[in-house]
PDB file of C-alpha atoms in Angstrom:
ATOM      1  CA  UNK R   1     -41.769 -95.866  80.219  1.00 93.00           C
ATOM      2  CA  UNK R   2     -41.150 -97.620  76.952  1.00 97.00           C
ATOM      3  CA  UNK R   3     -40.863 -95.538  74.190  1.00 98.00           C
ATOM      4  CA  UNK R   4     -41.018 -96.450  70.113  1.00 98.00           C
ATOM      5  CA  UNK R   5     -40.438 -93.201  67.410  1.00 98.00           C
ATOM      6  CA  UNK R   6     -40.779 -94.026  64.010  1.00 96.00           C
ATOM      7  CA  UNK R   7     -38.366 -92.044  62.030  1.00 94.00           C
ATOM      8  CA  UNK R   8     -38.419 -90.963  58.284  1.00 89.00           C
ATOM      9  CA  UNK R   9     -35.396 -90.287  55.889  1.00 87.00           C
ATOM     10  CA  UNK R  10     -36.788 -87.171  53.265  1.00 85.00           C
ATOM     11  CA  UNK R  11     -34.578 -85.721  50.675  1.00 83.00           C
ATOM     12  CA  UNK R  12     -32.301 -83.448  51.919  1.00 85.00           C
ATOM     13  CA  UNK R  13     -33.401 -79.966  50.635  1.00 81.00           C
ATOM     14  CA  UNK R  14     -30.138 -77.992  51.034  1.00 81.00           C
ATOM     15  CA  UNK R  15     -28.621 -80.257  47.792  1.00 75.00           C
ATOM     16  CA  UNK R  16     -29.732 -79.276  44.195  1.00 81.00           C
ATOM     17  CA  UNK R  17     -32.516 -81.717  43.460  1.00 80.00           C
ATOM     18  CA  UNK R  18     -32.748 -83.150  39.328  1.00 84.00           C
ATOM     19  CA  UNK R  19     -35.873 -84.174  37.705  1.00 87.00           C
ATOM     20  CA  UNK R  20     -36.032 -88.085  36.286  1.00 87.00           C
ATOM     21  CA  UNK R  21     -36.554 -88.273  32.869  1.00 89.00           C
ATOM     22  CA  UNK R  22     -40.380 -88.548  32.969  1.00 90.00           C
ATOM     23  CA  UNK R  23     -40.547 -85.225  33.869  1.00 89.00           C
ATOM     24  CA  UNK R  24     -43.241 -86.098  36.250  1.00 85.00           C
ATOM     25  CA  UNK R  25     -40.858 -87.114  39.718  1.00 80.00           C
ATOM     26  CA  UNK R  26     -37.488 -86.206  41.314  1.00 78.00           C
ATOM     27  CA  UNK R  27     -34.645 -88.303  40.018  1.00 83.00           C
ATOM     28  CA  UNK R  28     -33.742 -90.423  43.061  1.00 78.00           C
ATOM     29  CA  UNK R  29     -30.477 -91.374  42.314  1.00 80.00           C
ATOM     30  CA  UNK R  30     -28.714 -88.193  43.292  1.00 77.00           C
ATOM     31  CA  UNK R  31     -30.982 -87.319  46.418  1.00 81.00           C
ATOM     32  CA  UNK R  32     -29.241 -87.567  49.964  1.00 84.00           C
ATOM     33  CA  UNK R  33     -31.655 -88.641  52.244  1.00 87.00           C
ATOM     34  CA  UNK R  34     -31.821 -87.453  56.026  1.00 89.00           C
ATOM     35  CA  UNK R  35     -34.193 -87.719  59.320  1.00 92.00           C
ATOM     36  CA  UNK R  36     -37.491 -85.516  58.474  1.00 91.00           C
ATOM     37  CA  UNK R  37     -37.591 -82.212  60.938  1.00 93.00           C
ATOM     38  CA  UNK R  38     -40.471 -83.589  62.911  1.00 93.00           C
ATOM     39  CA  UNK R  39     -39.402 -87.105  63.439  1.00 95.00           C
ATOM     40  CA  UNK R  40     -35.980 -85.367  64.785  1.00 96.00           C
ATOM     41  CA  UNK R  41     -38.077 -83.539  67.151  1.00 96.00           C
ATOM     42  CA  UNK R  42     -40.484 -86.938  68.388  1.00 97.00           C
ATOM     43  CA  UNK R  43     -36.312 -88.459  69.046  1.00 98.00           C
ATOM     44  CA  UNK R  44     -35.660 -85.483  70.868  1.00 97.00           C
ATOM     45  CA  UNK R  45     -39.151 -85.187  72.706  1.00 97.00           C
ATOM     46  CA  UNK R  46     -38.474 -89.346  73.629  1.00 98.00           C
ATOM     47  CA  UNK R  47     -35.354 -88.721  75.133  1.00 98.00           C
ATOM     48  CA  UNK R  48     -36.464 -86.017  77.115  1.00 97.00           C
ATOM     49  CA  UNK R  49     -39.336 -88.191  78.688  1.00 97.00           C
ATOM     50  CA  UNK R  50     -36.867 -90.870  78.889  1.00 97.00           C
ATOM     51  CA  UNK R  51     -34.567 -88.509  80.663  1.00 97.00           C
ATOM     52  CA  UNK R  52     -37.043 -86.905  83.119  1.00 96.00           C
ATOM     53  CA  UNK R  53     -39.314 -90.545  83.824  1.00 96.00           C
ATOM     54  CA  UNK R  54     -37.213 -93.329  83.182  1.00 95.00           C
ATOM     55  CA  UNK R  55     -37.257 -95.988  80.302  1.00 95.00           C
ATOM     56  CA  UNK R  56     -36.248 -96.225  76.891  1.00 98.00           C
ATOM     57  CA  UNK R  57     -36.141 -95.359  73.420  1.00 98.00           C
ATOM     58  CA  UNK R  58     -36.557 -97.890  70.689  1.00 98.00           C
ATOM     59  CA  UNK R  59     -35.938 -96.252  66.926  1.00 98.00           C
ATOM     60  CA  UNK R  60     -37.326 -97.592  63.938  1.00 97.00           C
ATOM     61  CA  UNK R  61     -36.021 -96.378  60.664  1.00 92.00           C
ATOM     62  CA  UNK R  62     -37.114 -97.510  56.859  1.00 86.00           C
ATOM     63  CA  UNK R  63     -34.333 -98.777  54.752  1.00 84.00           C
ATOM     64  CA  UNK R  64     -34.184 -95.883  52.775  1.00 81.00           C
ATOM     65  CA  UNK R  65     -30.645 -94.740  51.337  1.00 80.00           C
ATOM     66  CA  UNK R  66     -28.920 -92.975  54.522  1.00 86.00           C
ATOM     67  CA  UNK R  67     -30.776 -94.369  57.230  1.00 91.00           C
ATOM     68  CA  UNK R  68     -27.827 -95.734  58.811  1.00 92.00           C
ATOM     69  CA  UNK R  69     -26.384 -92.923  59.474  1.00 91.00           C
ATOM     70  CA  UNK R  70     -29.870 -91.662  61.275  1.00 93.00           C
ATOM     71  CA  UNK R  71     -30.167 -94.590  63.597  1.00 95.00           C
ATOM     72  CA  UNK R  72     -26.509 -94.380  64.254  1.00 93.00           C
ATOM     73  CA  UNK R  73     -27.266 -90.355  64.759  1.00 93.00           C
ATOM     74  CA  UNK R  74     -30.103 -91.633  67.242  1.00 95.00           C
ATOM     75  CA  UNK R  75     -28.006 -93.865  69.012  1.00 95.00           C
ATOM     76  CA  UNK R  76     -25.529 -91.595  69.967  1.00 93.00           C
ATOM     77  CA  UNK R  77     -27.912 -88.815  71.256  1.00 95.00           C
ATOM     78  CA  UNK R  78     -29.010 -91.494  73.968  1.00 95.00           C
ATOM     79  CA  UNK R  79     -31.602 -94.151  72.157  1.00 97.00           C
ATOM     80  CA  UNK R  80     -31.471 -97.430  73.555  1.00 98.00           C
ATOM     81  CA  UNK R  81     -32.168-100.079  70.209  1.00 97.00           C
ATOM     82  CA  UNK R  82     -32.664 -99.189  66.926  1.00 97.00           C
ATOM     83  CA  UNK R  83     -34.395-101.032  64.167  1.00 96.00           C
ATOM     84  CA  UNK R  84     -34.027-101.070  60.222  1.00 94.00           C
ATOM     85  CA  UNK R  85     -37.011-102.126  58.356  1.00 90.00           C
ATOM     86  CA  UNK R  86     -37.120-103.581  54.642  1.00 85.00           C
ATOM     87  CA  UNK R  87     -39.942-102.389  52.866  1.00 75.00           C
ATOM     88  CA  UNK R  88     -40.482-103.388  49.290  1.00 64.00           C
ATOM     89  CA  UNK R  89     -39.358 -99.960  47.165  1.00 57.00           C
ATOM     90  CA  UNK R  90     -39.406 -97.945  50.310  1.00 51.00           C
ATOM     91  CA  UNK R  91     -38.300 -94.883  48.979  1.00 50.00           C
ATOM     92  CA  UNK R  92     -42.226 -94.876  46.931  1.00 54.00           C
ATOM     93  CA  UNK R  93     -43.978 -96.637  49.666  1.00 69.00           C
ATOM     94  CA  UNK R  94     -47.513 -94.783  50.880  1.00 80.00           C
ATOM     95  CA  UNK R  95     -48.608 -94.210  54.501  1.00 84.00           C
ATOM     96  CA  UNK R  96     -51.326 -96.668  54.422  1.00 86.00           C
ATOM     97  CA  UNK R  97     -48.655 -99.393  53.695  1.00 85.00           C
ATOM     98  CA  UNK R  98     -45.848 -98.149  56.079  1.00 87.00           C
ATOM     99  CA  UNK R  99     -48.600 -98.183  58.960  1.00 91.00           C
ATOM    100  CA  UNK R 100     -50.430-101.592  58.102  1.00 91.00           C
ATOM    101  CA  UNK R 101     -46.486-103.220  57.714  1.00 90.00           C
ATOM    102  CA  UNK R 102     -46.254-101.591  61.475  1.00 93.00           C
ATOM    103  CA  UNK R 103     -48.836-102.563  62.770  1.00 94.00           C
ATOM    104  CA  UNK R 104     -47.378-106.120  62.514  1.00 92.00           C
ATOM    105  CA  UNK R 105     -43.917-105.315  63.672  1.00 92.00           C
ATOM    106  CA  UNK R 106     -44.714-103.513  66.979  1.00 95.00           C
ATOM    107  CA  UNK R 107     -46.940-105.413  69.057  1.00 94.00           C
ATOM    108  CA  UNK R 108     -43.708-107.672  69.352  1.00 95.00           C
ATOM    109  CA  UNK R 109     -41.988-104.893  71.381  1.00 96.00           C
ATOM    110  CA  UNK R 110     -43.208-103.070  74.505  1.00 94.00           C
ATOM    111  CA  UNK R 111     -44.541 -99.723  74.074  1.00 97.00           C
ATOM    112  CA  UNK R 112     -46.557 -97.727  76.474  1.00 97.00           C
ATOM    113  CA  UNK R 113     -46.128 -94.558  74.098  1.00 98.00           C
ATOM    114  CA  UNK R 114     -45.245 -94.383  70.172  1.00 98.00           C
ATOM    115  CA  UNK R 115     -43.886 -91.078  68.655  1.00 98.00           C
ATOM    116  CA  UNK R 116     -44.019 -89.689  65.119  1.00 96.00           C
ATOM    117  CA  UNK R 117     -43.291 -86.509  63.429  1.00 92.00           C
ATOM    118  CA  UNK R 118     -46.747 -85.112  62.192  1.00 89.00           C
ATOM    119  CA  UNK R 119     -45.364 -84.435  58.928  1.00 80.00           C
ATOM    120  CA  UNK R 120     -42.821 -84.774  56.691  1.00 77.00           C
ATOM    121  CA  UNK R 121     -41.324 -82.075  53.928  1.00 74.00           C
ATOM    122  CA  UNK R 122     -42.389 -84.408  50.795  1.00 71.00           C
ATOM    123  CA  UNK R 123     -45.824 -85.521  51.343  1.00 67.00           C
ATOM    124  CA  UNK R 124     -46.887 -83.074  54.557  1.00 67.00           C
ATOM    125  CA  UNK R 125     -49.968 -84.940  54.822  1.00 69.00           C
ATOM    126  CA  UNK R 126     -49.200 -86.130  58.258  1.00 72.00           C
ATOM    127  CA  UNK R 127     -51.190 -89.380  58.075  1.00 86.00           C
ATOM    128  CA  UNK R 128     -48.999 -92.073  59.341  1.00 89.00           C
ATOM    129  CA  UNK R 129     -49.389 -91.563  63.069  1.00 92.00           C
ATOM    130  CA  UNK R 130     -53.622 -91.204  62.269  1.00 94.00           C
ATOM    131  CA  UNK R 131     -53.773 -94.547  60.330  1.00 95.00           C
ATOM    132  CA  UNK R 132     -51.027 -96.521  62.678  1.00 96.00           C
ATOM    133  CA  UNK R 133     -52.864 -95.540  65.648  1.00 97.00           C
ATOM    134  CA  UNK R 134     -56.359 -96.670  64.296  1.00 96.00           C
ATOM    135  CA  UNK R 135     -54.649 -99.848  63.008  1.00 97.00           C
ATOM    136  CA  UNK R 136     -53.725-100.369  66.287  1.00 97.00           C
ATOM    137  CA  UNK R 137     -56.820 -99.619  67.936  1.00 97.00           C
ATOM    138  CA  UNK R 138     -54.575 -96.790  70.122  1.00 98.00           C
ATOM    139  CA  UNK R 139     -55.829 -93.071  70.765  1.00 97.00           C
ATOM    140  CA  UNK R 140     -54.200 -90.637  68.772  1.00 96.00           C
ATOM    141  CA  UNK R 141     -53.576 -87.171  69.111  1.00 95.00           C
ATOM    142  CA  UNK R 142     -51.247 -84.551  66.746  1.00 92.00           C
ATOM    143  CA  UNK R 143     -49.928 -81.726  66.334  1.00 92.00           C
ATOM    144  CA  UNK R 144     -48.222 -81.782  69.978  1.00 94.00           C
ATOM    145  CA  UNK R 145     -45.643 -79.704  71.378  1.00 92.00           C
ATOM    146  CA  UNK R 146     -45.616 -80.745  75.679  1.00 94.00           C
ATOM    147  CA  UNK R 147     -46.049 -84.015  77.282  1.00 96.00           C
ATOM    148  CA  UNK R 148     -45.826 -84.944  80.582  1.00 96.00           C
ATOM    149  CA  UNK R 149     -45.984 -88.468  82.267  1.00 96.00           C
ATOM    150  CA  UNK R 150     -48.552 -89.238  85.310  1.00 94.00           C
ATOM    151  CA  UNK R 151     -46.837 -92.594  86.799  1.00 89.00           C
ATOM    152  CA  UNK R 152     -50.300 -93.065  88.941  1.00 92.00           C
ATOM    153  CA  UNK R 153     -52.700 -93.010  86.004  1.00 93.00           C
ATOM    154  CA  UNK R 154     -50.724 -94.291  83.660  1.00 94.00           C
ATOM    155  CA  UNK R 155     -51.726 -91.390  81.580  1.00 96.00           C
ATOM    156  CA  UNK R 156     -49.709 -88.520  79.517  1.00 97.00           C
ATOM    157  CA  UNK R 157     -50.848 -84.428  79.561  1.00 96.00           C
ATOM    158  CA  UNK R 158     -50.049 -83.223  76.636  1.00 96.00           C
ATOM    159  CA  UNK R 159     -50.361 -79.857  74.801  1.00 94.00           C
ATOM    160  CA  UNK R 160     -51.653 -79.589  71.449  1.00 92.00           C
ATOM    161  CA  UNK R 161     -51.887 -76.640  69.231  1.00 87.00           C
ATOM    162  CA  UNK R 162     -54.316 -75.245  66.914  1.00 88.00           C
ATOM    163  CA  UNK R 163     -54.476 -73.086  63.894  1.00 84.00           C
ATOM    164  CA  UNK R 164     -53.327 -69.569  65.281  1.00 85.00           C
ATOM    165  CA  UNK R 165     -51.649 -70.716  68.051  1.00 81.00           C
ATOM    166  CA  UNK R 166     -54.318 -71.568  70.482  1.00 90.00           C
ATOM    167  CA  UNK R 167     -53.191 -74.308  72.859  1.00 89.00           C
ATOM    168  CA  UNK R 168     -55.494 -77.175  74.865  1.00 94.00           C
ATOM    169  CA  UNK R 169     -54.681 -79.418  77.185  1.00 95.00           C
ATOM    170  CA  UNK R 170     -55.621 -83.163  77.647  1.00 95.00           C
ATOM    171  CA  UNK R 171     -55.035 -86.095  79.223  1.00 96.00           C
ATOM    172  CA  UNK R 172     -54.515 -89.483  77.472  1.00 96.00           C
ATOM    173  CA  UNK R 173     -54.461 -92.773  79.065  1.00 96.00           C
ATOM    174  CA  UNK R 174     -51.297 -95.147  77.812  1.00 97.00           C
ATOM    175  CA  UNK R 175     -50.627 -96.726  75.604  1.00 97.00           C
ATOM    176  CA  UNK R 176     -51.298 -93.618  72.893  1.00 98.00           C
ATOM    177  CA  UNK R 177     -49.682 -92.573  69.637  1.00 98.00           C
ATOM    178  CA  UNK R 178     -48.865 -89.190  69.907  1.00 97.00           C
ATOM    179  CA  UNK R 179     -48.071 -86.594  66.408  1.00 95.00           C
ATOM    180  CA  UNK R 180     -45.116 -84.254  67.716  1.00 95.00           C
ATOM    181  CA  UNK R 181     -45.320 -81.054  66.038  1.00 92.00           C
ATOM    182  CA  UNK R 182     -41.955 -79.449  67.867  1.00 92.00           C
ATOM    183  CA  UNK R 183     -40.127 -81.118  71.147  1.00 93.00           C
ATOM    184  CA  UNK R 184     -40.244 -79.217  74.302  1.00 93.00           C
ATOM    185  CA  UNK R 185     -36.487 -78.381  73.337  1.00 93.00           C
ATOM    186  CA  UNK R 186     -34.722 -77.826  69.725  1.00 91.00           C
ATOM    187  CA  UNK R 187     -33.210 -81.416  68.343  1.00 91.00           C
ATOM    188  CA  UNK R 188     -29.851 -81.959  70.302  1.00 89.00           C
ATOM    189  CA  UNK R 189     -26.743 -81.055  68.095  1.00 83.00           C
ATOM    190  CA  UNK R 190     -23.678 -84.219  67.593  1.00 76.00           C
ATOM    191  CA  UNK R 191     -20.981 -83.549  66.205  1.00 67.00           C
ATOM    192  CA  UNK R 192     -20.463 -86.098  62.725  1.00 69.00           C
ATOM    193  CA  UNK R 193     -17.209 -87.614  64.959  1.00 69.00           C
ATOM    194  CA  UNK R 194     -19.829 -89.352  67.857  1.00 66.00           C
ATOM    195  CA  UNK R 195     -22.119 -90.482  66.007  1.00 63.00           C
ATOM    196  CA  UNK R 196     -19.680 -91.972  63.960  1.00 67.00           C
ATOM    197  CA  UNK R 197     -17.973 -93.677  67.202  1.00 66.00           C
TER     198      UNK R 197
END
C-alpha cells in the first residue's frame, strides 16, 4: 500500500507568543514552528498500516520555518521519502491554495491512500483534506480514528466518530483521502539524538 500524509508545521504553543505591530496577527518572527497534533497522528496511523500491510510512507511537508526538523522527525520514526514544498509566503497561505498547489504535485507519485490531520491548532477548520480530495475527484471521509486494509477489495474499513462519541463504520474503496482525528496508537516518542542521526 502506498501511502502520502501531508504534514503541517503550527506555532508551537508551549513558547510565549508576541503580537506584530498591527495589533491584528501574531508576530512571526519569534514563533517556533512544529508538526500539528493531528498530522502527527495521520504519520503515526501511516506507519502503522505500513507496518501491519506492507508499503510505504511518503511525507510531504510545507517550507515553513522548522520543517526540517519534522521530515527528519518522520524519517526516523520509519517514513520512507519525504518531500519539502515551496509555497509562495507559506506561513499565510489558505487551504484552498495548499490543496489546488497539491493537487498538481501528487498525481506524479503513487498513492492508493492520502492522510491528513483533520485539523490544525491555528485555523481548526479542518478543510484541507475536504477540498484536496474533491480536487482530486477522491472520496473523502474525516474525523477517523481505525482503519483497516482489505487486500481483496482494494478497500479500507474505517471508523469515524461523531459528536458525543458515537462511532460508524464504513467501507471505502482506494484510492481515498482519509481526515485522521487520533491514530489507533499515541504518536511514537524519538529521542532529539535519532532523529538527528
Amino acid at each position: 500500500m502506498n501511502i502520502i500524509v501531508l504534514i503541517k508545521q503550527v506555532p508551537d504553543l508551549v513558547e510565549e507568543l508576541f503580537i506584530n505591530e498591527s495589533g491584528i496577527n501574531l508576530d512571526y518572527s519569534y514563533i517556533k514552528y512544529i508538526i500539528s497534533e493531528s498530522d502527527d497522528h495521520a504519520l503515526e496511523q501511516a506507519l502503522l498500516l505500513k507496518e501491519k500491510y506492507g508499503g510505504t510512507v511518503t511525507v510531504f511537508g510545507n517550507d515553513i520555518r522548522d520543517v526540517d526538523e519534522s521530515l527528519f522527525m518522520a524519517l526516523a520514526k520509519g517514513a520512507d521519502k519525504v518531500f519539502k514544498v515551496k509555497l509562495n509566503d507559506s506561513s499565510l497561505i489558505d487551504n484552498h491554495s495548499v490543496a489546488k498547489y497539491f493537487q498538481t504535485v501528487l498525481p506524479q507519485f503513487p498513492y492508493d491512500i492520502i492522510l491528513t490531520g483533520v485539523q490544525s491548532i491555528e485555523d481548526i477548520d479542518g478543510q484541507i483534506g475536504a477540498l484536496l480530495a474533491s480536487y482530486l475527484h477522491l472520496p473523502y471521509i474525516g474525523v477517523v480514528n481505525n482503519i483497516q486494509f482489505d487486500g481483496l477489495t482494494k478497500s479500507i474499513r474505517i471508523k469515524k466518530e461523531y459528536s458525543g462519541g458515537v462511532l460508524s463504520a464504513m467501507v471505502v474503496k482506494l484510492p481515498a483521502l482519509i481526515g485522521i482525528q487520533a491514530a489507533e496508537k499515541p504518536p511514537r516518542y524519538l529521542p532529539i539524538s535519532k532523529i538527528r542521526q
